[in-house]
Short mmCIF file of C-alpha atoms and ligand atoms in Angstrom, two decimals:
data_model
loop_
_atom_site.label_atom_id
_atom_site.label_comp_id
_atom_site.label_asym_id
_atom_site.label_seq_id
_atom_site.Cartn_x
_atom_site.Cartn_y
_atom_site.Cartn_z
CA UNK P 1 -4.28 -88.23 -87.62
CA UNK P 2 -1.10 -85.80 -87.14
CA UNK P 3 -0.36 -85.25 -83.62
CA UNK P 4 -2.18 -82.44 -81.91
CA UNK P 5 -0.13 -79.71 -81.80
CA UNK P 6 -2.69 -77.67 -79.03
CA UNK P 7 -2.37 -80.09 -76.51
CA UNK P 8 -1.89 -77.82 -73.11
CA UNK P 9 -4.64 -76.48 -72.31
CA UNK P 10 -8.31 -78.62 -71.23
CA UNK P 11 -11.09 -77.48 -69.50
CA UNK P 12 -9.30 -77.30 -66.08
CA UNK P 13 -7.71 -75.00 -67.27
CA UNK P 14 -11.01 -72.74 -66.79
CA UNK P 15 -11.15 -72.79 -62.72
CA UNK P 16 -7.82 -70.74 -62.71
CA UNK P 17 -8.20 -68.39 -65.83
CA UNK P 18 -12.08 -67.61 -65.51
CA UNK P 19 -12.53 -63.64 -63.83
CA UNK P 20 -15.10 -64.69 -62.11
CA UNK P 21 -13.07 -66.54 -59.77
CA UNK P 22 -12.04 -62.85 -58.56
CA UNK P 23 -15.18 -62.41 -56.99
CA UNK P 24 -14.69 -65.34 -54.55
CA UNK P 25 -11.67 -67.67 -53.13
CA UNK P 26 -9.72 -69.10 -55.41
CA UNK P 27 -9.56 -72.84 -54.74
CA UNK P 28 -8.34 -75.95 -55.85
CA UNK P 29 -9.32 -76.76 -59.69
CA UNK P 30 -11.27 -79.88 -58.36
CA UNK P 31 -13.04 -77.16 -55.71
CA UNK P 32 -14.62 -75.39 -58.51
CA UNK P 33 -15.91 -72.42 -56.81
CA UNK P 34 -19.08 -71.95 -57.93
CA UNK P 35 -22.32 -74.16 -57.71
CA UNK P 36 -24.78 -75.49 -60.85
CA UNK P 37 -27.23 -73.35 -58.59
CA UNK P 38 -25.57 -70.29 -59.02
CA UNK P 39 -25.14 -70.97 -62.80
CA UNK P 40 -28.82 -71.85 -63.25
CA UNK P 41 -29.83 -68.89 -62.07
CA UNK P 42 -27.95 -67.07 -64.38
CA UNK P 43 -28.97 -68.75 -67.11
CA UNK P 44 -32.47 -68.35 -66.10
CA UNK P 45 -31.89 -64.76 -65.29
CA UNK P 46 -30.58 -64.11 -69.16
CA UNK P 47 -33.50 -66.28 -70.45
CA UNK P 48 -36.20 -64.30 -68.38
CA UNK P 49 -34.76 -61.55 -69.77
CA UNK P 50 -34.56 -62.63 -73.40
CA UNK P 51 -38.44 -63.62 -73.17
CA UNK P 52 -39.82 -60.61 -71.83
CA UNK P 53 -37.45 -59.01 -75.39
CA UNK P 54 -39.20 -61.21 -77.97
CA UNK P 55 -42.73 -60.27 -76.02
CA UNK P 56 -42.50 -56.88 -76.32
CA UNK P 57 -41.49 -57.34 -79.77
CA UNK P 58 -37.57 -58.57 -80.11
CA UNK P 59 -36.32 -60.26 -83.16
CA UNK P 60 -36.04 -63.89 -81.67
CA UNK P 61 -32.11 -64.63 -81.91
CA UNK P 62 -30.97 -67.65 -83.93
CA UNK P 63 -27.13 -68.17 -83.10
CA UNK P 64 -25.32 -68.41 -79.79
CA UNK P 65 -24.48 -65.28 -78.01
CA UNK P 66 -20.67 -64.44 -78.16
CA UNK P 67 -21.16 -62.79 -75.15
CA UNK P 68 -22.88 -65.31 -72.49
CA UNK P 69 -21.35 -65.19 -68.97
CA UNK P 70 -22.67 -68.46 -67.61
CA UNK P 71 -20.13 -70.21 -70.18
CA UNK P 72 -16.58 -68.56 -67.93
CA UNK P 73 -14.23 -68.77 -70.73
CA UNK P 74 -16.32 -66.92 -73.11
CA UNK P 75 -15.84 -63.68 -70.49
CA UNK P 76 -12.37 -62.72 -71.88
CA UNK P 77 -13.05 -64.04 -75.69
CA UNK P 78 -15.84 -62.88 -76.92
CA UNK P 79 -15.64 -59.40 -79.02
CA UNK P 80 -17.36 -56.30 -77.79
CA UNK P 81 -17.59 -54.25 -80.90
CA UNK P 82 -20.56 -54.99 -83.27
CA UNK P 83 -19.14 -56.80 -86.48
CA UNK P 84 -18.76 -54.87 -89.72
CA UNK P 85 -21.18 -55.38 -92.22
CA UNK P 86 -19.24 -56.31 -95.48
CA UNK P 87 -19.84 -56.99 -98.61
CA UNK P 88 -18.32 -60.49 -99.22
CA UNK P 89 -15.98 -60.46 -102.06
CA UNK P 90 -14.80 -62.17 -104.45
CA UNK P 91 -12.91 -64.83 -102.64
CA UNK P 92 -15.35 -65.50 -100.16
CA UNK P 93 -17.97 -66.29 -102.41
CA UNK P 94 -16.25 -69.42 -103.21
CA UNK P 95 -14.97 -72.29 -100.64
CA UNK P 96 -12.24 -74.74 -101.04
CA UNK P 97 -13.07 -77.59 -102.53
CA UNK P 98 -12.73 -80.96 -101.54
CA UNK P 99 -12.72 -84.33 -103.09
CA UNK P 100 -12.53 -88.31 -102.94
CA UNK P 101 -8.89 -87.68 -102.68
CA UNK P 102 -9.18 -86.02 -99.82
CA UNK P 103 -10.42 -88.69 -97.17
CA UNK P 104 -11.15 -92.38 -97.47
CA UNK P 105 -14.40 -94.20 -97.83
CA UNK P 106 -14.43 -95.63 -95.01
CA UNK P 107 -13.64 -92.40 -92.63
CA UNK P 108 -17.20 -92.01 -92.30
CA UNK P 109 -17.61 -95.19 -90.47
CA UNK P 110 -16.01 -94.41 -87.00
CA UNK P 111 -17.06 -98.42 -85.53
CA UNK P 112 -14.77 -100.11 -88.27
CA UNK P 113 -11.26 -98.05 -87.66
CA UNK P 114 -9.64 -100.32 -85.36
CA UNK P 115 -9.13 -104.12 -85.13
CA UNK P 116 -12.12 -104.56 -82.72
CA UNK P 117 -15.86 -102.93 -82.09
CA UNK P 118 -15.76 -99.99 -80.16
CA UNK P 119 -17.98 -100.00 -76.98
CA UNK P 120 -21.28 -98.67 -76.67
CA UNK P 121 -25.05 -97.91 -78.53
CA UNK P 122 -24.01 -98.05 -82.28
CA UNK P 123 -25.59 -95.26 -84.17
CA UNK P 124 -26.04 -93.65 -87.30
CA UNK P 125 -26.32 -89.70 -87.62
CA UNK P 126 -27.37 -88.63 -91.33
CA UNK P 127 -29.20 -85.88 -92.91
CA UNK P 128 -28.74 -83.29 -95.52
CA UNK P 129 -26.36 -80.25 -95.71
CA UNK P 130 -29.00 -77.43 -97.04
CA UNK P 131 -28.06 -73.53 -97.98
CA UNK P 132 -30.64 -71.18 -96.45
CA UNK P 133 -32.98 -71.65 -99.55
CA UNK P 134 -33.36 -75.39 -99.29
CA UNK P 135 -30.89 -75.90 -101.72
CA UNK P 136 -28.34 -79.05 -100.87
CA UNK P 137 -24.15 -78.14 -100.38
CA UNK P 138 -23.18 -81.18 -102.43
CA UNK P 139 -19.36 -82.59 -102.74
CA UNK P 140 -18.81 -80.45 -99.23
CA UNK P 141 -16.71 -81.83 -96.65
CA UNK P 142 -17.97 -82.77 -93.38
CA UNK P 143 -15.98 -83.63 -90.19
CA UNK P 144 -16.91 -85.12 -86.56
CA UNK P 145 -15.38 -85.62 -83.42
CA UNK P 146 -16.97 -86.91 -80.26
CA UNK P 147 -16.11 -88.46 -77.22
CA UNK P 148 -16.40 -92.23 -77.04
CA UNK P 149 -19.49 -94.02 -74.85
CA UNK P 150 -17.92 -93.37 -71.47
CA UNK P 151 -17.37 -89.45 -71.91
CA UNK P 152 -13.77 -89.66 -72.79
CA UNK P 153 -12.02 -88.42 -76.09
CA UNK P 154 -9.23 -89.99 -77.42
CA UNK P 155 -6.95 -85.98 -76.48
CA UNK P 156 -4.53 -86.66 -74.53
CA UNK P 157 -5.69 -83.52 -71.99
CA UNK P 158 -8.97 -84.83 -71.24
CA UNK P 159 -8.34 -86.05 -67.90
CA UNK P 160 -11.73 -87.67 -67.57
CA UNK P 161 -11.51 -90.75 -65.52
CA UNK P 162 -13.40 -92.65 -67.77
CA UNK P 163 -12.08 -95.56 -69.81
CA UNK P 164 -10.23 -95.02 -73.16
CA UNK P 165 -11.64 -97.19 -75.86
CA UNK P 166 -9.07 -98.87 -77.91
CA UNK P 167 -11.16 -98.95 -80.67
CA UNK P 168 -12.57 -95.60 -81.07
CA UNK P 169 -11.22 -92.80 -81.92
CA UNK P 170 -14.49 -90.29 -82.21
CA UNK P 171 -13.12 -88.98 -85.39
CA UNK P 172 -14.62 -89.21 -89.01
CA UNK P 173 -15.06 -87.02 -92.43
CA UNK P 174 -17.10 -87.19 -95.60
CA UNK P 175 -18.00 -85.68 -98.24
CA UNK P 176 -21.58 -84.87 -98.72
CA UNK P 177 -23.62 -86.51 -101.69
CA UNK P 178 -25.56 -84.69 -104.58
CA UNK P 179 -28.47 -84.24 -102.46
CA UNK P 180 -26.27 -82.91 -99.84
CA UNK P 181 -26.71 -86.07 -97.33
CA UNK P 182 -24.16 -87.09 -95.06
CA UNK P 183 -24.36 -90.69 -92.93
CA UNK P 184 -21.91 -91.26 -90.21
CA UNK P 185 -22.13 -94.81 -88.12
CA UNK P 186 -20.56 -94.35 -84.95
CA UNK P 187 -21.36 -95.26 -80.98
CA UNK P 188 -23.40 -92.89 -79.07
CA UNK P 189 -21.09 -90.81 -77.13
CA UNK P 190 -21.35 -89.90 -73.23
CA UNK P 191 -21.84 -87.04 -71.41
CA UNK P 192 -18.59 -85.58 -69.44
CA UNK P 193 -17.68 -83.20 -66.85
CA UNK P 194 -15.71 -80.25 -67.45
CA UNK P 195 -14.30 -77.26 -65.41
CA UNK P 196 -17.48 -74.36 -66.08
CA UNK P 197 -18.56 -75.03 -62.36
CA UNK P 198 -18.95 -77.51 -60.16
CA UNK P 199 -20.38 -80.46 -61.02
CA UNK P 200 -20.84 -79.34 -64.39
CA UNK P 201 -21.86 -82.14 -67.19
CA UNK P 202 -21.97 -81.34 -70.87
CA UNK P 203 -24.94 -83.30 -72.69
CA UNK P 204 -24.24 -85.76 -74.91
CA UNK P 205 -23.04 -84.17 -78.14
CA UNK P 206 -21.33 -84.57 -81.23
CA UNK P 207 -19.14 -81.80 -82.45
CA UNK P 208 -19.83 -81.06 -86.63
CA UNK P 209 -17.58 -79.20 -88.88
CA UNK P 210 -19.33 -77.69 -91.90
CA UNK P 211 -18.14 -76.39 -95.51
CA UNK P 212 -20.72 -74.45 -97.62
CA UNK P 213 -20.77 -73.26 -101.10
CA UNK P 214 -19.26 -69.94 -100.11
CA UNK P 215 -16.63 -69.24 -97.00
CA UNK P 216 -18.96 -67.03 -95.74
CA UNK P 217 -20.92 -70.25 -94.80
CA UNK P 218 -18.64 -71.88 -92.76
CA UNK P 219 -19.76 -72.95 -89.07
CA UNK P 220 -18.54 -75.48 -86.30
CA UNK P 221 -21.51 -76.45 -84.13
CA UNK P 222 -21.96 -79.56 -82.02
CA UNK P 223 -25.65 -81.81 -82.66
CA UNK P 224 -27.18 -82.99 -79.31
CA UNK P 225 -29.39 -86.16 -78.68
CA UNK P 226 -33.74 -85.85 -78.07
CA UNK P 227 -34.35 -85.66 -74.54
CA UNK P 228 -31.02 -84.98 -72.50
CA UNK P 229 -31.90 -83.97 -68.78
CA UNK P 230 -28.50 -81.78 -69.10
CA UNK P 231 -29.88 -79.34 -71.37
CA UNK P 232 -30.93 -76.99 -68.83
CA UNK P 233 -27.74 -76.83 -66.91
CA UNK P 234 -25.38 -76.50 -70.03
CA UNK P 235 -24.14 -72.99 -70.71
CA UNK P 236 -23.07 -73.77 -74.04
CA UNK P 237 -26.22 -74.74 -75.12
CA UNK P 238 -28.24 -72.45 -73.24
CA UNK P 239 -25.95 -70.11 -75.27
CA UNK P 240 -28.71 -70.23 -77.79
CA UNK P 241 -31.18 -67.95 -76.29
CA UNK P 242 -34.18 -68.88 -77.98
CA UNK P 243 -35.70 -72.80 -77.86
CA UNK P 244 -36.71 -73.04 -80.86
CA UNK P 245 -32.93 -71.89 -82.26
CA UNK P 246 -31.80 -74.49 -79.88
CA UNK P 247 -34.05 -77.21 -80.91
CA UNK P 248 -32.09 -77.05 -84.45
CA UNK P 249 -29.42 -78.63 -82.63
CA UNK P 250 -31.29 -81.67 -81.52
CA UNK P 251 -31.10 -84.70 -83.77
CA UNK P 252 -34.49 -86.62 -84.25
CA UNK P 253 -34.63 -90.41 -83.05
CA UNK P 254 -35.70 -92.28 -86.80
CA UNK P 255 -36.69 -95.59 -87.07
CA UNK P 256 -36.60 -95.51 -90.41
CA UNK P 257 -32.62 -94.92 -90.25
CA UNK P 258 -33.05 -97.57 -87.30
CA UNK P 259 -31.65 -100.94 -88.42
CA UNK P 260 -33.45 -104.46 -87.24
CA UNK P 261 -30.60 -105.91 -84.77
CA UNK P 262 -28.02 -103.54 -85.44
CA UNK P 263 -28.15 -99.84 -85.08
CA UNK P 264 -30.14 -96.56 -83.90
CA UNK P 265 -31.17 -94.19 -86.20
CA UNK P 266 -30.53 -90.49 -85.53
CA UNK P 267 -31.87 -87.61 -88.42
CA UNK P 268 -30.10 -83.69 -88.11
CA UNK P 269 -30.30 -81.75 -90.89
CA UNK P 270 -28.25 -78.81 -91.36
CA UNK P 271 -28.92 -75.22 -92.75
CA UNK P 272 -26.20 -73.05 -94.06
CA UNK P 273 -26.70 -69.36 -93.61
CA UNK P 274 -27.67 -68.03 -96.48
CA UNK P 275 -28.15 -68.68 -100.22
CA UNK P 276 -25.17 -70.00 -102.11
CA UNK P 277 -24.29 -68.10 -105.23
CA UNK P 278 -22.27 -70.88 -106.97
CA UNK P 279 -24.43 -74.04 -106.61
CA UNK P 280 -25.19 -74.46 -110.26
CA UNK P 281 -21.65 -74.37 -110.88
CA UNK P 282 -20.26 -78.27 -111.28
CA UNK P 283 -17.63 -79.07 -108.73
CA UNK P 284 -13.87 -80.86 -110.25
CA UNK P 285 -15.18 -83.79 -110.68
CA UNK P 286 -13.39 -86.47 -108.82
CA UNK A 1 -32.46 -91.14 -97.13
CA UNK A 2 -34.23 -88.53 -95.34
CA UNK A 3 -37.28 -88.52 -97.14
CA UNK A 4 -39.25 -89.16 -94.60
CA UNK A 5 -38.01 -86.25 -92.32
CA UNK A 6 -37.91 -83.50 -95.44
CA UNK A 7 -36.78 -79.94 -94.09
CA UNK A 8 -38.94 -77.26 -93.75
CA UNK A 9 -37.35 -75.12 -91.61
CA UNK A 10 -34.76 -73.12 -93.12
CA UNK A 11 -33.46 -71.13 -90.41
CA UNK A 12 -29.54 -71.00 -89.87
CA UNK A 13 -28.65 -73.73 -87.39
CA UNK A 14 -26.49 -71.79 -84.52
CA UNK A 15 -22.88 -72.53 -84.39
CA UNK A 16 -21.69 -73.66 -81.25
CA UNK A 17 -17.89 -73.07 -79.94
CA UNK A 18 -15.31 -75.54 -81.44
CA UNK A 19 -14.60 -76.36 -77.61
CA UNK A 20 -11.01 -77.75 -76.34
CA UNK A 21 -10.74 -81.00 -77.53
CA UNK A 22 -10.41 -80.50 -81.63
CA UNK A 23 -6.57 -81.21 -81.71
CA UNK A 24 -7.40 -84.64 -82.70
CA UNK A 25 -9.92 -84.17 -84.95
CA UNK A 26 -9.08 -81.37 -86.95
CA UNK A 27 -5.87 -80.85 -87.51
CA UNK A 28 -3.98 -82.84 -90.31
CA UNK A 29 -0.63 -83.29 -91.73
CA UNK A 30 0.64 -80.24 -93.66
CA UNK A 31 -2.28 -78.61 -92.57
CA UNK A 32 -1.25 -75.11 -92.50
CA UNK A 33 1.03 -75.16 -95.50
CA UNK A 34 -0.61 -74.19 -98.56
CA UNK A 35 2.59 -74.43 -100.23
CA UNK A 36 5.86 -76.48 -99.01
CA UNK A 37 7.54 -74.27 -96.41
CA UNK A 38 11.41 -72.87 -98.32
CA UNK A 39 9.89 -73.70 -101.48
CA UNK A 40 10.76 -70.71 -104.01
CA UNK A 41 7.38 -69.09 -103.75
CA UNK A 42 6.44 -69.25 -99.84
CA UNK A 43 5.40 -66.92 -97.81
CA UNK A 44 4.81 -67.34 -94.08
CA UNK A 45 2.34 -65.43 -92.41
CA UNK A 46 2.63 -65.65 -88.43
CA UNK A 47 0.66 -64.06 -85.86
CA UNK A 48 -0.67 -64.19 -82.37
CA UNK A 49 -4.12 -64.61 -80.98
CA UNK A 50 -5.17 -62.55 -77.89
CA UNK A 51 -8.05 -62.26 -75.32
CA UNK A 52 -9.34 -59.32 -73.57
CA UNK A 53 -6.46 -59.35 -70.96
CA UNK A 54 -4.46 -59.37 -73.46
CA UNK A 55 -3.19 -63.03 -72.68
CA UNK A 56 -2.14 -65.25 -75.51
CA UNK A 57 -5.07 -67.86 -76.33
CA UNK A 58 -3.19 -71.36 -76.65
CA UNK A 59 -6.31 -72.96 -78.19
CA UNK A 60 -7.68 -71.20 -81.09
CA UNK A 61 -7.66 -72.86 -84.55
CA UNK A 62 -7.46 -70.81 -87.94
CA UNK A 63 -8.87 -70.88 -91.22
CA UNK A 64 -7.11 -69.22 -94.21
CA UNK A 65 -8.48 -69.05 -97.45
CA UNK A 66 -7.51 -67.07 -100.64
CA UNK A 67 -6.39 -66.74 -104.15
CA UNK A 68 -3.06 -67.18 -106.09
CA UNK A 69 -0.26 -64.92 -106.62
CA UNK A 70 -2.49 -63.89 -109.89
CA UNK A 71 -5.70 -63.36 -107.80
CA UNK A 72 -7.07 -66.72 -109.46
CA UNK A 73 -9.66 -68.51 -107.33
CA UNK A 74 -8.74 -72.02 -106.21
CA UNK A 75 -11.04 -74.71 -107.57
CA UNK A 76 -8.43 -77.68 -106.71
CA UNK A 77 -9.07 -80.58 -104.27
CA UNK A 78 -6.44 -81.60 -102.46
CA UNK A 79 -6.50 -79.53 -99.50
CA UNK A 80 -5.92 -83.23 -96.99
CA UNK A 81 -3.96 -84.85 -98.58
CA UNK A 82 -1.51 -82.45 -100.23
CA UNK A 83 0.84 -83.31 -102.91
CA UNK A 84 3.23 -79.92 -102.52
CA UNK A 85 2.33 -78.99 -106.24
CA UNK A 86 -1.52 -78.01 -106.34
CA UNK A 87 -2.72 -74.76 -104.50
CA UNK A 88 -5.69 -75.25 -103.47
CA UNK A 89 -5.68 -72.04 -101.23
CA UNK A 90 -7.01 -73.31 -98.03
CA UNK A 91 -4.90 -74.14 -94.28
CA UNK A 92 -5.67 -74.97 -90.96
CA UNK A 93 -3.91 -74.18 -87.79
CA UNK A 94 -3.80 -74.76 -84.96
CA UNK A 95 -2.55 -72.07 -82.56
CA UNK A 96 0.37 -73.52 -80.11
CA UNK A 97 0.91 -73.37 -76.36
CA UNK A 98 2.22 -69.50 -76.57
CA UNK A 99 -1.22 -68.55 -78.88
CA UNK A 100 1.03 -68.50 -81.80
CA UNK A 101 0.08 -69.55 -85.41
CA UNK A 102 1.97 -69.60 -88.86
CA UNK A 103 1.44 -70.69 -92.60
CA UNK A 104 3.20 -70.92 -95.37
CA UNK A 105 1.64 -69.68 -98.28
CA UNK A 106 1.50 -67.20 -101.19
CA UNK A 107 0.56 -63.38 -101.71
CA UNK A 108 -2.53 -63.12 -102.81
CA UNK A 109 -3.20 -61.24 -106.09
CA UNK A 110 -6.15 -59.08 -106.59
CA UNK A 111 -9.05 -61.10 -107.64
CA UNK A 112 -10.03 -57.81 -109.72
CA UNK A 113 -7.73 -55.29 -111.23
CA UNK A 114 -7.63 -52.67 -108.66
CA UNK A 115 -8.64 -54.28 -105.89
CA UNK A 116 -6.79 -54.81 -102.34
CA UNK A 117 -5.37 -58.24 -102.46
CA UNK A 118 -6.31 -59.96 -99.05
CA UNK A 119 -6.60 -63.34 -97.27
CA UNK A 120 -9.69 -64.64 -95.62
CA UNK A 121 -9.81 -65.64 -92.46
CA UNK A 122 -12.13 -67.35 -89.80
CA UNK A 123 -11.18 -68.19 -86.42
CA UNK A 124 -12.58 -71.08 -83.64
CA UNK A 125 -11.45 -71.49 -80.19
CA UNK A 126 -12.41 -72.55 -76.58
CA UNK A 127 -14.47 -69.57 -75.33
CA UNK A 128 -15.56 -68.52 -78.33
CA UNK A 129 -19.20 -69.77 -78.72
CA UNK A 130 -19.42 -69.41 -82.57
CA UNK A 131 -16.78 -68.72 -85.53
CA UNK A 132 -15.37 -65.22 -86.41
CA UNK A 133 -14.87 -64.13 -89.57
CA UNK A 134 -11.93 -61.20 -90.87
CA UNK A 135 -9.96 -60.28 -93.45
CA UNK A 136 -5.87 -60.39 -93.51
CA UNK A 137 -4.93 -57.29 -95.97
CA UNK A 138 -1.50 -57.00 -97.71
CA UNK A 139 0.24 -53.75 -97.42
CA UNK A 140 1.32 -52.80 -99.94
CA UNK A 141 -1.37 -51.33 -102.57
CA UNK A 142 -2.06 -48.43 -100.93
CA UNK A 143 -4.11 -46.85 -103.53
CA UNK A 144 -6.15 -50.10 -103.84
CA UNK A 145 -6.41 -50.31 -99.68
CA UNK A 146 -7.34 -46.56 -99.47
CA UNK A 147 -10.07 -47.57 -102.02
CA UNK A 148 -11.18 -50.93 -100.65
CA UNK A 149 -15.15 -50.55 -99.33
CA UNK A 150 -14.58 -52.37 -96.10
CA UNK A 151 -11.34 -50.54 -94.74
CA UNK A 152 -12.70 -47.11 -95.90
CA UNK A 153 -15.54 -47.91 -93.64
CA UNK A 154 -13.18 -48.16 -90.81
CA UNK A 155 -11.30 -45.44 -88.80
CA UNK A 156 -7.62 -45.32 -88.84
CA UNK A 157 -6.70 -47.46 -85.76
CA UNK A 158 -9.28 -50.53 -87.31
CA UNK A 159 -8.01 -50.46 -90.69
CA UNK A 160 -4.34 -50.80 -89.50
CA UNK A 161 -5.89 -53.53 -87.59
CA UNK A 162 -6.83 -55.73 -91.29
CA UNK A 163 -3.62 -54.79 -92.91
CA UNK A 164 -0.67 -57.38 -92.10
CA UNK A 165 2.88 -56.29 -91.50
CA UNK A 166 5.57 -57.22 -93.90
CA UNK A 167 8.79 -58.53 -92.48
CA UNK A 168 12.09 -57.71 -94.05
CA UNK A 169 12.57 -61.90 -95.02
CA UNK A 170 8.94 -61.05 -96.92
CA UNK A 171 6.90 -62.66 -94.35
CA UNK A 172 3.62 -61.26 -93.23
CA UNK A 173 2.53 -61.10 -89.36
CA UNK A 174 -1.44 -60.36 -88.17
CA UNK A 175 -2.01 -60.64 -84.91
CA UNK A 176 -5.58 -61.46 -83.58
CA UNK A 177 -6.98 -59.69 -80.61
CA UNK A 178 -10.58 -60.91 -79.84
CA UNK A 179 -11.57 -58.40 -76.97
CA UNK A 180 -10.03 -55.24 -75.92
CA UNK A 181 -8.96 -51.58 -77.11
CA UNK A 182 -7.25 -52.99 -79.70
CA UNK A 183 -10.05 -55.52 -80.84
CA UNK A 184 -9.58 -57.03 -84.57
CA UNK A 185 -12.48 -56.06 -86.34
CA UNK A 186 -14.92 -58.71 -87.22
CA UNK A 187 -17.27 -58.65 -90.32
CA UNK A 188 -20.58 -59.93 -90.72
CA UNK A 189 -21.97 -60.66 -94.53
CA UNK A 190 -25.42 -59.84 -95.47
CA UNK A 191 -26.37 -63.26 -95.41
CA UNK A 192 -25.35 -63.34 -91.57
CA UNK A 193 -28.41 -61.34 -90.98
CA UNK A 194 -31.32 -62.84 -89.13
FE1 FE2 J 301 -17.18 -81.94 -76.69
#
């Protein structure tokens, strides 16, 4: 890995530069000013909201809102225009391609890249890379990052006190197969704290970088694990209005993917918006 | 493998924001230069990314992608582990501390006769709770940018918005604003649409 060149800003960052802070004291940035209460209530104020929309007849939303207040840093960042609705052209109907030059073999196994095991539940995430037809994004690169068992990523900002594991990194690429299936082993990673509020948690997640057939496809998301008591106090998962939206970031526990004595199985499938123009089209093969 | 667990649902899965703690993950050695930085043909193209209070956004990371010099489409791997020869027409970057990004790459030809050459763009960072996507036009077809569909949809202010500024060394600068009277104007493709 090159050395990160964004290195100066982490989520404490948030407790100074948030607007809301306006409205009260500012304090310390371990005195977060603002309770999971008063969050929650927020959140459940926007979801009240959204229900009573799809009820009397709303769309139901799929994607995050850009605009969600509960998350603070999204205040400032998000755009308040509507987006222009383009045509793509030409160039966006293709995406970079990527090959078995590109990244090792062994890059999708993120338990074998240092001298020891790494710490924790070992895992395997796989599924299938799908365009909004059903059709599979094959030869597409893939890329993770998570943090390691404890909560803690390897960046050197994450001022977590949790332990650094010497043998994980919570980085790893592939390249998706002709069906459009990706595998990744890795260790389950922990949930951490972070600057939104106080006492605020993120659930366990792993973040997912996705290449489709045309730019237009591209997405970053982040695939959460069945069950986590956190998701109701997350903003950036209750940035996804609508449950069932949010469900399609939930990986499904698999014994079938489950290996006798050695790992837990974890199926997420991923859809691409959108039908991909050029998927009859053969890749360079390498 | 996943035959047991076959998809059926084929809504979009949402995006979620690329959150703070990428710069290990995704950025890679001669990430954001599409072709070696001096060589004969390189062009950089620098810029700035803002938020609504107009303060500089010190972790945003960029996508670029685009044709050749002869508006040729890319079909070359290599885009991770370059070898200074292939274009391949993709970069990363990361913004640094000050918000600031740069690449070095080409011009982009027109991918049609006639057409406004342009780069395409889509941006991640902290905040920003799913990817935007925009366009990074060269200025200097005017006929070809006065005819282009997208910027003749815009008003005068937007459209100078998408065009980049050429420096007198023949770089190009596009700054990114992602809130504010001066907003960058953000597209959405049909197949965006719910
Ligand atoms: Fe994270």
């Amino acid at each position: 890995m090159s050395p990160q060149q964004n290195s100066d800003v982490d989520e404490s960052a948030e407790a100074f530069t948030s607007p809301t802070v306006i409205d009260q004291p500012v304090k310390g940035p371990d005195d977060a000013a603002e309770s999971q209460a008063t969050l929650s209530a927020e959140i459940e104020s926007i979801e009240t909201q959204y229900k009573q929309d799809v009820a009397g007849g709303k769309k139901p939303e799929t994607q995050p809102r850009l605009d969600y207040r509960p998350y603070r840093s999204s205040i400032l960042r998000h755009p308040t225009k509507d987006p222009r609705h383009t045509d793509p052209e030409t160039i966006e109907l293709f995406s970079p391609a990527f090959g078995h030059r590109d990244i090792g073999t062994l890059e999708s196994d993120l338990t074998i890249q240092a001298d020891g095991e790494p710490i924790g539940e070992r895992i395997r995430v796989t599924g299938r890379v799908l365009d909004g037809e059903g059709r599979p994004v094959r030869g597409q690169l893939v890329e993770i990052w998570q943090a390691n068992s404890a909560g803690r990523y390897i960046h050197k900002r994450d001022q977590h006190p949790a332990p650094i594991d010497p043998n994980f990194t919570g980085v790893g690429r592939t390249l998706t197969g002709d069906d459009g299936s990706y595998s990744f082993t890795t260790i389950k990673p922990g949930p951490y704290p972070w600057k939104n509020h106080h006492n605020a948690w993120r659930p366990a997640h792993i973040h997912f970088s996705l290449f489709g057939s045309e730019f237009t496809q591209r997405m970053i998301t982040q695939m959460y694990f069945p069950g986590d008591p956190l998701f109701a106090l997350d903003p950036i998962y209750q940035s996804i209005t609508d449950q069932k939206a949010r469900d399609r970031l939930v990986a499904t526990y698999d014994h079938n993917i489950t290996e006798h004595e050695f790992l837990m199985g974890y199926n997420w499938d991923i859809v691409l918006t959108g039908a991909n123009r050029t998927w009859m089209e053969e890749e360079d093969d390498d | 493998m996943t035959e047991t667990t076959p998809t059926t649902d084929l809504t979009p899965t949402p995006g979620q924001t690329v959150g703070p703690f990428y710069g290990y993950a995704m950025p890679y050695e001669h990430d954001n230069e599409l072709v070696p930085p001096g060589s004969a043909r390189a062009v950089q193209l620098t810029g700035t990314v803002y938020d609504g209070a107009g303060e500089r956004v010190p972790d945003a990371i960029l996508e670029i992608w685009q044709p050749d010099e002869n508006g040729e489409v890319p079909r070359k791997t290599g885009s991770l582990l370059r070898n200074g020869f292939t274009f391949t027409g993709f970069g990363r970057a990361a913004v640094d501390p000050e918000g600031e990004f740069s690449f070095s790459t080409v011009n982009p030809g027109p991918t049609e006769a006639g057409k406004a050459p342009f780069i395409s763009l889509v941006i991640f960072a902290r905040g920003l709770l799913n990817r935007l996507f925009t366009r990074i036009y060269l200025p200097e077809d005017t006929e070809a940018l006065a005819a282009d569909p997208l910027l003749s949809s815009l008003d005068e202010d937007e459209r100078a918005r998408l065009v980049a500024t050429r420096g007198a060394d023949g770089s190009l600068h596009f700054d990114i604003r992602l809130q504010g009277e001066e907003e960058t104007p953000f597209l959405r493709f049909p197949s965006h649409e719910d």
